[in-house]
CSV table of C-alpha atoms in Angstrom, one decimal:
chain,number,residue,atom,x,y,z
T,55,ALA,CA,-21.5,-5.6,0.2
T,56,ALA,CA,-25.2,-6.2,0.4
T,57,GLY,CA,-26.2,-9.8,0.2
T,58,TYR,CA,-22.6,-11.1,0.7
T,59,ALA,CA,-22.4,-14.2,2.9
T,60,GLU,CA,-19.2,-16.0,3.6
T,61,ASP,CA,-19.2,-19.7,2.9
T,62,ALA,CA,-18.8,-21.6,6.2
T,63,ASN,CA,-16.4,-24.0,4.3
T,64,ALA,CA,-14.1,-21.1,3.2
T,65,LEU,CA,-10.5,-21.7,4.1
T,66,LYS,CA,-9.3,-19.4,6.9
T,67,GLY,CA,-5.6,-19.5,7.2
T,68,ILE,CA,-2.3,-20.8,6.0
T,69,ASN,CA,-2.6,-24.2,7.7
T,70,ASP,CA,-6.1,-24.7,6.2
T,71,ILE,CA,-4.8,-24.0,2.8
T,72,LEU,CA,-1.8,-26.2,3.2
T,73,ASN,CA,-3.8,-29.1,4.6
T,74,ALA,CA,-6.5,-29.0,2.0
T,75,ASP,CA,-5.8,-31.5,-0.9
T,76,ALA,CA,-2.5,-32.4,0.9
T,77,GLU,CA,-2.4,-35.7,-1.1
T,78,ASP,CA,-2.0,-33.9,-4.4
T,79,GLU,CA,1.8,-33.5,-4.7
T,80,SER,CA,1.7,-30.9,-7.5
T,81,LEU,CA,-0.9,-28.8,-5.8
T,82,ARG,CA,1.1,-29.0,-2.5
T,83,LYS,CA,4.2,-27.7,-4.3
T,84,TYR,CA,2.2,-24.9,-6.0
T,85,LYS,CA,0.8,-23.8,-2.6
T,86,GLU,CA,4.2,-23.8,-1.1
T,87,GLN,CA,5.5,-21.7,-3.9
T,88,LEU,CA,2.7,-19.2,-3.5
T,89,LEU,CA,3.0,-19.0,0.3
T,90,GLY,CA,6.8,-18.9,0.4
T,91,ALA,CA,8.4,-18.9,3.8
T,92,ALA,CA,4.9,-19.0,5.5
T,93,ALA,CA,4.5,-22.6,4.2
T,94,GLN,CA,7.5,-23.6,6.3
T,95,GLY,CA,6.1,-21.8,9.4
T,96,ASN,CA,7.8,-18.5,9.1
T,97,VAL,CA,4.8,-16.2,9.7
T,98,GLY,CA,6.6,-13.1,11.0
T,99,ASP,CA,5.9,-11.5,14.3
T,100,SER,CA,2.4,-12.8,15.1
T,101,SER,CA,2.3,-10.7,18.3
T,102,GLY,CA,2.6,-7.5,16.3
T,103,PRO,CA,0.2,-5.8,13.8
T,104,ARG,CA,-1.0,-8.1,11.0
T,105,VAL,CA,0.1,-5.4,8.4
T,106,GLN,CA,3.1,-3.4,9.3
T,107,ILE,CA,4.1,-0.5,7.0
T,108,GLU,CA,7.9,-0.4,6.7
T,109,SER,CA,8.1,2.7,4.5
T,110,PHE,CA,5.9,5.0,2.4
T,111,ASP,CA,8.0,6.6,-0.4
T,112,VAL,CA,7.5,9.1,-3.1
T,113,LEU,CA,9.4,8.6,-6.4
T,114,PHE,CA,9.9,11.3,-9.0
T,115,GLU,CA,10.2,11.0,-12.8
T,116,ASP,CA,12.6,14.0,-13.2
T,117,GLY,CA,15.4,12.4,-11.1
T,118,HIS,CA,14.6,14.4,-7.9
T,119,PRO,CA,15.7,12.3,-5.0
T,120,GLU,CA,13.0,10.0,-3.6
T,121,ILE,CA,11.4,11.0,-0.4
T,122,CYS,CA,11.2,8.1,2.2
T,123,PHE,CA,9.0,8.0,5.3
T,124,PRO,CA,10.1,5.0,7.4
T,125,GLY,CA,7.2,3.3,9.1
T,126,GLY,CA,4.8,5.2,6.9
T,127,ASP,CA,5.0,8.1,9.3
T,128,VAL,CA,4.4,11.1,6.9
T,129,THR,CA,4.0,14.4,8.6
T,130,GLU,CA,4.5,16.9,5.7
T,131,LEU,CA,5.5,16.5,2.1
T,132,VAL,CA,6.6,19.2,-0.4
T,133,ILE,CA,6.2,18.6,-4.1
T,134,LYS,CA,7.0,21.0,-6.9
T,135,GLU,CA,4.0,21.9,-9.1
T,136,LYS,CA,3.7,19.7,-12.3
T,137,ALA,CA,6.2,17.2,-10.9
T,138,ASN,CA,5.4,13.6,-11.9
T,139,TYR,CA,5.5,11.1,-9.1
T,140,LYS,CA,4.6,7.6,-7.9
T,141,PHE,CA,4.1,6.0,-4.5
T,142,ARG,CA,6.0,3.0,-3.2
T,143,ILE,CA,4.7,1.1,-0.1
T,144,LYS,CA,6.9,-1.5,1.6
T,145,PHE,CA,5.1,-3.5,4.2
T,146,ARG,CA,5.2,-6.8,6.1
T,147,VAL,CA,2.4,-9.2,6.7
T,148,ASN,CA,2.5,-11.0,10.1
T,149,GLY,CA,0.8,-14.1,11.4
T,150,ASP,CA,-1.5,-15.0,8.5
T,151,ILE,CA,-2.4,-14.2,5.0
T,152,VAL,CA,-4.0,-10.8,4.4
T,153,ALA,CA,-6.6,-10.9,1.6
T,154,GLY,CA,-7.6,-8.0,-0.6
T,155,LEU,CA,-5.4,-5.4,1.0
T,156,THR,CA,-6.6,-2.0,-0.2
T,157,TYR,CA,-5.1,1.5,0.0
T,158,ALA,CA,-7.7,4.3,0.0
T,159,THR,CA,-6.8,8.0,-0.1
T,160,LYS,CA,-8.8,11.1,0.3
T,161,ILE,CA,-7.5,14.5,-0.6
T,162,LYS,CA,-8.8,17.8,0.8
T,163,LYS,CA,-7.9,21.4,0.2
T,164,LEU,CA,-9.3,24.0,2.6
T,165,SER,CA,-11.4,21.3,4.3
T,166,VAL,CA,-13.2,20.5,1.0
T,167,ALA,CA,-12.9,17.0,-0.4
T,168,ILE,CA,-11.4,17.3,-3.9
T,169,ASP,CA,-10.4,13.8,-4.8
T,170,SER,CA,-10.5,10.2,-3.6
T,171,ASP,CA,-9.0,7.0,-4.9
T,172,GLU,CA,-8.8,3.3,-3.9
T,173,THR,CA,-6.1,0.9,-5.1
T,174,VAL,CA,-6.2,-2.8,-4.4
T,175,LEU,CA,-2.7,-3.9,-3.4
T,176,GLY,CA,-3.6,-7.6,-3.5
T,177,SER,CA,-3.4,-10.6,-1.1
T,178,TYR,CA,-0.1,-11.4,0.6
T,179,PRO,CA,1.3,-14.2,2.8
T,180,PRO,CA,3.6,-13.5,5.8
T,181,ALA,CA,7.2,-13.3,4.6
T,182,PRO,CA,10.6,-12.5,6.1
T,183,GLU,CA,11.2,-9.8,3.5
T,184,PRO,CA,8.8,-6.8,3.1
T,185,HIS,CA,6.4,-6.8,0.2
T,186,GLU,CA,6.6,-3.8,-2.2
T,187,PHE,CA,3.9,-2.2,-4.2
T,188,ILE,CA,4.4,0.8,-6.6
T,189,PHE,CA,1.5,2.8,-8.1
T,190,PRO,CA,0.4,3.9,-10.4
T,191,ARG,CA,2.0,1.0,-12.2
T,192,HIS,CA,2.2,2.3,-15.7
T,193,ASP,CA,2.0,6.0,-15.5
T,194,TRP,CA,2.8,8.9,-13.2
T,195,PHE,CA,0.6,11.2,-11.0
T,196,GLU,CA,1.1,14.9,-11.9
T,197,ALA,CA,1.1,17.5,-9.1
T,198,PRO,CA,-1.4,20.3,-9.7
T,199,SER,CA,0.0,23.6,-10.9
T,200,GLY,CA,-0.9,27.3,-11.2
T,201,MET,CA,-2.1,29.7,-8.6
T,202,LEU,CA,-5.2,27.5,-7.8
T,203,GLY,CA,-3.2,24.3,-7.7
T,204,ARG,CA,-0.5,25.4,-5.4
T,205,GLY,CA,-1.1,25.4,-1.7
T,206,ALA,CA,-1.7,23.0,1.2
T,207,TYR,CA,-3.6,19.7,0.9
T,208,THR,CA,-4.6,17.2,3.6
T,209,ILE,CA,-4.2,13.6,2.6
T,210,THR,CA,-5.8,10.7,4.6
T,211,ASN,CA,-4.7,7.2,3.7
T,212,VAL,CA,-6.5,4.1,5.0
T,213,TYR,CA,-5.2,0.5,4.6
T,214,THR,CA,-8.0,-2.1,4.9
T,215,ASP,CA,-8.4,-5.8,3.9
T,216,ALA,CA,-11.2,-7.7,2.3
T,217,ASP,CA,-12.7,-8.5,5.8
T,218,GLY,CA,-13.0,-4.8,6.5
T,219,VAL,CA,-10.2,-4.7,9.0
T,220,GLU,CA,-8.5,-1.3,9.1
T,221,HIS,CA,-4.8,-1.9,9.5
T,222,LEU,CA,-3.5,1.7,9.4
T,223,ARG,CA,-4.9,5.2,9.0
T,224,THR,CA,-2.5,8.1,8.4
T,225,SER,CA,-3.2,11.8,7.7
T,226,PHE,CA,-0.6,14.3,6.6
T,227,SER,CA,-0.1,17.6,4.8
T,228,VAL,CA,1.2,18.0,1.2
T,229,LYS,CA,2.3,21.4,0.0
T,230,ILE,CA,2.5,22.1,-3.7
T,231,LYS,CA,5.0,24.9,-4.4
T,232,LYS,CA,6.6,26.6,-7.4
T,233,ASP,CA,9.9,24.9,-6.5
T,234,TRP,CA,11.2,22.1,-4.2
T,235,GLU,CA,12.0,24.5,-1.4
């Protein structure tokens, strides 16, 4: 953002956060609760990627079986027209806190951009168990329908943090069909 300048006194990592105000017992306990296992030194695989997608899943309102893509490796997805669906992302954070993790998606049909969206997933500490985020939180997406809605779409997803670091970029095809097959 224009005019943004990071404060030189800003806390940078888990140890900085834990050591600040260490004499305040209630604040120390609160920070340990927020940081979970990371407060005890369990920061995951610090040699691997900072954000590691465990799975990218599609959940359906009508009871259709969920579609899971381990590692977030989506190649092609088929969705029935007018189907209501949500996305679930399971991911690990390694090494240090990731602040302001964002999921941005761009949708194209016939090489023409038709939609884009950005969802802030939040800030997460390293943890031994994957974090999970489901969206939309309170409603469902609805797949397009009709002759103009059916067809092939190209989806590009980008995961970035508040520092502008791109953690993962994926691109895949979604086919909207009259039925699931």
